Amino acid sequence: MVDTTAGAATTAGAWPQTVHIAIDAKDVAAAAKNRNGLPYKGFGLLSGNATSSLLMDYKAESPDAYWTLVKTLFAGDHPLMNTVKVEMGNDRNNSTGPNVATMRESDEYPQVRREPGFQLAADARRYQPDVHVSILRWMVPTWVHSNEDVYKWYKNTILAAYREYGFMIDSVNPDVNERTADLDWVADFAHRVRTDEEGFIGNGPDDPNAGFASDEERSLFHAIKVITSDEEVTGTFGGDVIANPKYMDTMDVASYHYSVEDDRDGSFTRLADEFDKEVWNSEAQATFSNSADRPNNTMDDGLGERTGTGIGGSGSALEMANTLIKGFVESRRTHAIYQPAIGSCYENMEYASKELISARDPWSGWIYYDAGCAVLEHFTRFAKLGFTRLHDGTEVDGIWRAIPSASGSEVGGNNPVAGARHGEPSYLTLASPDGKDFSTIIVNDSARPKTYVITADSALKAFGKPLQIWVTKACDPESGEAYDANYRRPLTIVPPAYPDETSEVPAAGASGSADSTVSYTLTVEPWSIITATTLDTFAPAPDDTADRSGRTDEGRYTPKPGYEYDLPHTAENARPVLDLDPEHGVLYADDFRYEDEQPVDVYKFDALAREDYLESRGGQAGATARYTTDTNGAFEIVPDPERGHVLRQQIDWNHAGNAWIEGEPRTALGDMRWTDYQVSVDVKFEDYPGRSPYVVVGAREMGGNKFTTDICGVDFKIRADGIWLLRNFGNEVRRGHLEDLRKRAAEAGTTPFAPGVGSWNTITLRVAGDTATVFVNGAQVATWSDASLQSAGRVNLGTSFDHVRFSNLRVERVPGCAPYYDQLIDDMHMRSWNDGSEILRYSGPWTHDNGQGMFTYMRTISRAAVAGASVALTFTGTGIDLFGPSDGSARLDVFVDGVQVRAAAPVHATNGSLRCQFRLRDLAYGEHTVVFRTAAVGPTGFALDALGLIGAIAR
């Protein structure tokens, strides 16, 4: 055996085959005395950047799926998550989109109900009453100019959330997200919180909301912890806090984002070890792309071969686990909050496909739980994690400690922690404070099997217990297994080995001779994570009487209650398209009144409450509109004297604060798989000062750019004075003015466009095949065709920073055209999620890579560099569209049911990955086998990002 301490590698670039881990009772006892720095808190989620924008729709439209999600994350004795962090916003884009401003004016009562993060935190308490809730700001509303204003905004919002839902915020960072720490302001904020006797800051002496509502409210507010500082690099403030008692006294939690490293003085390790302070990775990255399809990759395995990386490799769940381990080893991070843990906004927006759970389709309740969740369970299920609590000075929960001396990481990289391909050691040991049990998590994100030898000394109360081994790895693609067949499965039992085999073996937990130790030798397979635990978690299956100790046979153990793998499985083809009323040709319709909607369950004050649909989403001051993801501005439901309720863009120029990504108000709505359809909506301009406002109605939007003002395949932009543009990704293709609109209306015998304010006009945009047509009040005003027109996507509504009202939205089928893709298939989806059967069949010299950019669908791409490479698919429908980045030089041979139908057909040049480069249409509806083969590839090769499967033609 080779000890890593010897420093010698077995081959060039390789690490020693055997790694030794020693668990010492004295180290466990010392860690038990540390009550904040070493207790392993576990994991949390960030609700911010508009990534929670669809969660209230899930709760209202698919409540079973929503509550299953909340239960999966927060329920049980070993919850997957224990923290909800809410990002305070100002209705402007701070990457994926905006977070709602709870106070748009200084005197506004905080509107916490329209913020999905506060609702999620409240609902989490249904399953975990002690869930930790934290808040942080990024941009501020325009009325906030000073720290006094910041304090008012924070305090009033905190107290409003308490009075609405019954929970007090546990921790606050008063500083600005991803900025250098202002330690004096943090100290000032902490002092204010601890000594505040004013309570809610009301609007004058007669405001009934003013003050503290109760002594309990006052006491809970005074107990709020203070965080420093959510910087986006290795924290710069550690040394300053250590050097200044004032900062040390006022800072409860040290936190920074992404980086796992300590500063060069080891300040954060010292803060945890010496000063007993919590250190968080308060914005961590989850998995990039989709672990269910990841095993189909052909990435370099670290040995110079393109044989793939299983569920590991770049941006994988295993890399995520290595980040956790290295974060503790290097800088004592004991809490990681994922941004986002739940991706509940429309996909292919900025920072797409970097989540643990995907919840994109609230109309169907579709949710996908990634292997990253199973990987986190290797930490959470085999230890008691959380925040320590004291009762009469005594710790009551028995939170397990991370043991520095029994944890190690030689994995290279920082953000990402990617240097693990040569078998670098990576392990974290968690132990109960009494030493009765321990669990060691080991990650092997490489192609090399690794041997670990764990030793425990006799003074440890866990001495002599066998180790039960749990594993997560990819399924066997040839076995007919579901994608998650090998997620957190019991593997084997490793009995202890004693140095002197002739000596009497002490009973489990009993003391042996002073120098006695036990050891456990185990092998960790390539591309896998294991947990080795002394806990009693599984037993032989009922029909298995053989002694399986020490063997690596799988599937012969039965988990004990509380340890079963129960993450929901996402079935193949379980994602229906939004098609509201097929009989009447309506894909979606919304009058924004919601008069027939059922009440919604909201968890408040330790009980479920039934709330009116609109009240549950914000009420009369502005309620979140159904199925919308805003990317700038605020599109909300408000009362309207004519139509009951309408959709209104709420942010004018006076309230348009700073943004991380500049742009003008836009909201996306609907299904990205919609192809040929007609969208119509009534619009009305409100009074405006200065220049004329505009409205945008867009179609075929599939994201693909962080600047979301101009991301539609086609949109119609019209000003209140009648000047209009028809645009393709923001580029003008047609234009006109008020007189054009009047002439077209006269020719059609319809009502002409009414310029100015106070009148309703109906805008209709039809996209069919390669042609876009616009109607205003029923009169056709423009048409435009382009063979390379984007083929599918959502609806967009947009405005300038002015108040514009929308009503009677309808998205309808176009007769004689296919309304949507039955499926949008990622290029890496080669096998069924149910049974491993073939879906996409590649032949020839393809490469299949993960780790692509955020606007590459699922962050995967398949490339063919030479002619003769093919991809085949059997499906039921009328056509297939191919998506991918293209310079237009590739040529394809196409075969349908064994007959060549295209020879050396050109592809379109595209400006992004999820852009249509080739269309095969007009097949007879039915089952077909289609083969696309490269006839020529050009200098950049042929790249495939996704395939859209065209369904039946609308009648």
PDB file of C-alpha atoms in Angstrom, residues 711-816:
ATOM      1  CA  ILE A 711     -34.571  37.765 -27.677  1.00  0.00           C
ATOM      2  CA  CYS A 712     -37.691  36.866 -29.667  1.00  0.00           C
ATOM      3  CA  GLY A 713     -37.464  35.192 -33.048  1.00  0.00           C
ATOM      4  CA  VAL A 714     -40.000  37.824 -34.083  1.00  0.00           C
ATOM      5  CA  ASP A 715     -41.750  40.623 -32.213  1.00  0.00           C
ATOM      6  CA  PHE A 716     -43.966  43.611 -32.936  1.00  0.00           C
ATOM      7  CA  LYS A 717     -43.083  46.844 -31.171  1.00  0.00           C
ATOM      8  CA  ILE A 718     -45.552  49.721 -31.329  1.00  0.00           C
ATOM      9  CA  ARG A 719     -45.432  53.131 -29.668  1.00  0.00           C
ATOM     10  CA  ALA A 720     -48.384  55.043 -28.322  1.00  0.00           C
ATOM     11  CA  ASP A 721     -48.037  57.477 -31.251  1.00  0.00           C
ATOM     12  CA  GLY A 722     -48.443  54.672 -33.794  1.00  0.00           C
ATOM     13  CA  ILE A 723     -44.807  54.221 -34.882  1.00  0.00           C
ATOM     14  CA  TRP A 724     -44.166  50.496 -35.202  1.00  0.00           C
ATOM     15  CA  LEU A 725     -41.435  47.963 -35.987  1.00  0.00           C
ATOM     16  CA  LEU A 726     -41.503  44.283 -36.877  1.00  0.00           C
ATOM     17  CA  ARG A 727     -38.241  42.795 -35.609  1.00  0.00           C
ATOM     18  CA  ASN A 728     -36.153  39.629 -35.729  1.00  0.00           C
ATOM     19  CA  PHE A 729     -34.058  39.267 -32.542  1.00  0.00           C
ATOM     20  CA  GLY A 730     -34.254  43.043 -32.208  1.00  0.00           C
ATOM     21  CA  ASN A 731     -33.290  43.778 -35.803  1.00  0.00           C
ATOM     22  CA  GLU A 732     -35.798  45.799 -37.788  1.00  0.00           C
ATOM     23  CA  VAL A 733     -37.316  43.985 -40.795  1.00  0.00           C
ATOM     24  CA  ARG A 734     -40.439  46.135 -41.334  1.00  0.00           C
ATOM     25  CA  ARG A 735     -41.545  49.542 -40.083  1.00  0.00           C
ATOM     26  CA  GLY A 736     -44.502  51.883 -40.336  1.00  0.00           C
ATOM     27  CA  HIS A 737     -46.413  54.703 -38.648  1.00  0.00           C
ATOM     28  CA  LEU A 738     -49.877  55.828 -37.676  1.00  0.00           C
ATOM     29  CA  GLU A 739     -51.060  56.628 -41.203  1.00  0.00           C
ATOM     30  CA  ASP A 740     -50.152  53.086 -42.322  1.00  0.00           C
ATOM     31  CA  LEU A 741     -52.274  51.689 -39.518  1.00  0.00           C
ATOM     32  CA  ARG A 742     -55.222  53.894 -40.475  1.00  0.00           C
ATOM     33  CA  LYS A 743     -55.009  52.886 -44.147  1.00  0.00           C
ATOM     34  CA  ARG A 744     -54.855  49.191 -43.317  1.00  0.00           C
ATOM     35  CA  ALA A 745     -57.852  49.534 -40.989  1.00  0.00           C
ATOM     36  CA  ALA A 746     -59.839  51.361 -43.664  1.00  0.00           C
ATOM     37  CA  GLU A 747     -59.041  48.655 -46.208  1.00  0.00           C
ATOM     38  CA  ALA A 748     -60.093  45.943 -43.797  1.00  0.00           C
ATOM     39  CA  GLY A 749     -63.113  47.776 -42.444  1.00  0.00           C
ATOM     40  CA  THR A 750     -61.879  47.551 -38.860  1.00  0.00           C
ATOM     41  CA  THR A 751     -61.388  49.999 -36.042  1.00  0.00           C
ATOM     42  CA  PRO A 752     -58.166  51.973 -36.552  1.00  0.00           C
ATOM     43  CA  PHE A 753     -55.393  52.066 -33.981  1.00  0.00           C
ATOM     44  CA  ALA A 754     -56.229  54.612 -31.267  1.00  0.00           C
ATOM     45  CA  PRO A 755     -53.033  56.501 -30.398  1.00  0.00           C
ATOM     46  CA  GLY A 756     -52.279  58.019 -27.031  1.00  0.00           C
ATOM     47  CA  VAL A 757     -53.664  56.918 -23.673  1.00  0.00           C
ATOM     48  CA  GLY A 758     -56.875  55.421 -22.395  1.00  0.00           C
ATOM     49  CA  SER A 759     -57.908  53.245 -25.367  1.00  0.00           C
ATOM     50  CA  TRP A 760     -57.675  49.501 -25.853  1.00  0.00           C
ATOM     51  CA  ASN A 761     -56.055  48.169 -29.037  1.00  0.00           C
ATOM     52  CA  THR A 762     -55.675  44.519 -30.012  1.00  0.00           C
ATOM     53  CA  ILE A 763     -52.275  43.359 -31.252  1.00  0.00           C
ATOM     54  CA  THR A 764     -52.041  39.984 -33.007  1.00  0.00           C
ATOM     55  CA  LEU A 765     -48.844  38.273 -34.119  1.00  0.00           C
ATOM     56  CA  ARG A 766     -49.022  35.077 -36.164  1.00  0.00           C
ATOM     57  CA  VAL A 767     -46.013  32.841 -36.801  1.00  0.00           C
ATOM     58  CA  ALA A 768     -46.503  29.994 -39.280  1.00  0.00           C
ATOM     59  CA  GLY A 769     -43.571  28.200 -40.864  1.00  0.00           C
ATOM     60  CA  ASP A 770     -41.079  30.826 -42.005  1.00  0.00           C
ATOM     61  CA  THR A 771     -43.582  33.703 -42.066  1.00  0.00           C
ATOM     62  CA  ALA A 772     -44.654  36.270 -39.474  1.00  0.00           C
ATOM     63  CA  THR A 773     -47.808  38.352 -39.877  1.00  0.00           C
ATOM     64  CA  VAL A 774     -49.071  41.234 -37.721  1.00  0.00           C
ATOM     65  CA  PHE A 775     -52.612  42.481 -37.225  1.00  0.00           C
ATOM     66  CA  VAL A 776     -53.730  45.585 -35.340  1.00  0.00           C
ATOM     67  CA  ASN A 777     -57.399  45.605 -34.369  1.00  0.00           C
ATOM     68  CA  GLY A 778     -57.948  42.854 -36.906  1.00  0.00           C
ATOM     69  CA  ALA A 779     -56.315  44.589 -39.868  1.00  0.00           C
ATOM     70  CA  GLN A 780     -53.174  43.074 -41.352  1.00  0.00           C
ATOM     71  CA  VAL A 781     -50.389  45.649 -41.227  1.00  0.00           C
ATOM     72  CA  ALA A 782     -47.216  43.668 -42.040  1.00  0.00           C
ATOM     73  CA  THR A 783     -45.866  40.303 -43.137  1.00  0.00           C
ATOM     74  CA  TRP A 784     -42.311  39.040 -43.414  1.00  0.00           C
ATOM     75  CA  SER A 785     -40.727  35.731 -44.379  1.00  0.00           C
ATOM     76  CA  ASP A 786     -37.272  34.304 -43.796  1.00  0.00           C
ATOM     77  CA  ALA A 787     -36.208  30.713 -44.453  1.00  0.00           C
ATOM     78  CA  SER A 788     -34.071  30.775 -41.312  1.00  0.00           C
ATOM     79  CA  LEU A 789     -36.760  32.202 -39.017  1.00  0.00           C
ATOM     80  CA  GLN A 790     -36.574  30.765 -35.503  1.00  0.00           C
ATOM     81  CA  SER A 791     -38.942  27.799 -35.431  1.00  0.00           C
ATOM     82  CA  ALA A 792     -40.331  27.665 -31.887  1.00  0.00           C
ATOM     83  CA  GLY A 793     -40.529  29.385 -28.550  1.00  0.00           C
ATOM     84  CA  ARG A 794     -42.553  31.167 -25.914  1.00  0.00           C
ATOM     85  CA  VAL A 795     -44.625  34.347 -26.006  1.00  0.00           C
ATOM     86  CA  ASN A 796     -43.151  37.612 -24.710  1.00  0.00           C
ATOM     87  CA  LEU A 797     -44.844  40.799 -23.550  1.00  0.00           C
ATOM     88  CA  GLY A 798     -42.837  43.955 -23.076  1.00  0.00           C
ATOM     89  CA  THR A 799     -42.975  47.693 -22.505  1.00  0.00           C
ATOM     90  CA  SER A 800     -40.823  50.715 -21.979  1.00  0.00           C
ATOM     91  CA  PHE A 801     -40.471  51.868 -18.383  1.00  0.00           C
ATOM     92  CA  ASP A 802     -44.057  53.063 -18.411  1.00  0.00           C
ATOM     93  CA  HIS A 803     -47.384  51.790 -17.168  1.00  0.00           C
ATOM     94  CA  VAL A 804     -49.082  49.681 -19.829  1.00  0.00           C
ATOM     95  CA  ARG A 805     -52.100  47.428 -19.343  1.00  0.00           C
ATOM     96  CA  PHE A 806     -52.762  44.063 -20.997  1.00  0.00           C
ATOM     97  CA  SER A 807     -55.975  42.074 -21.210  1.00  0.00           C
ATOM     98  CA  ASN A 808     -57.436  39.047 -22.986  1.00  0.00           C
ATOM     99  CA  LEU A 809     -54.268  37.196 -23.913  1.00  0.00           C
ATOM    100  CA  ARG A 810     -54.883  34.279 -26.301  1.00  0.00           C
ATOM    101  CA  VAL A 811     -52.450  31.865 -27.920  1.00  0.00           C
ATOM    102  CA  GLU A 812     -54.145  29.815 -30.639  1.00  0.00           C
ATOM    103  CA  ARG A 813     -53.324  27.165 -33.202  1.00  0.00           C
ATOM    104  CA  VAL A 814     -52.923  28.098 -36.855  1.00  0.00           C
ATOM    105  CA  PRO A 815     -54.998  25.784 -39.081  1.00  0.00           C
ATOM    106  CA  GLY A 816     -52.875  23.621 -41.362  1.00  0.00           C
TER     107      GLY A 816
END
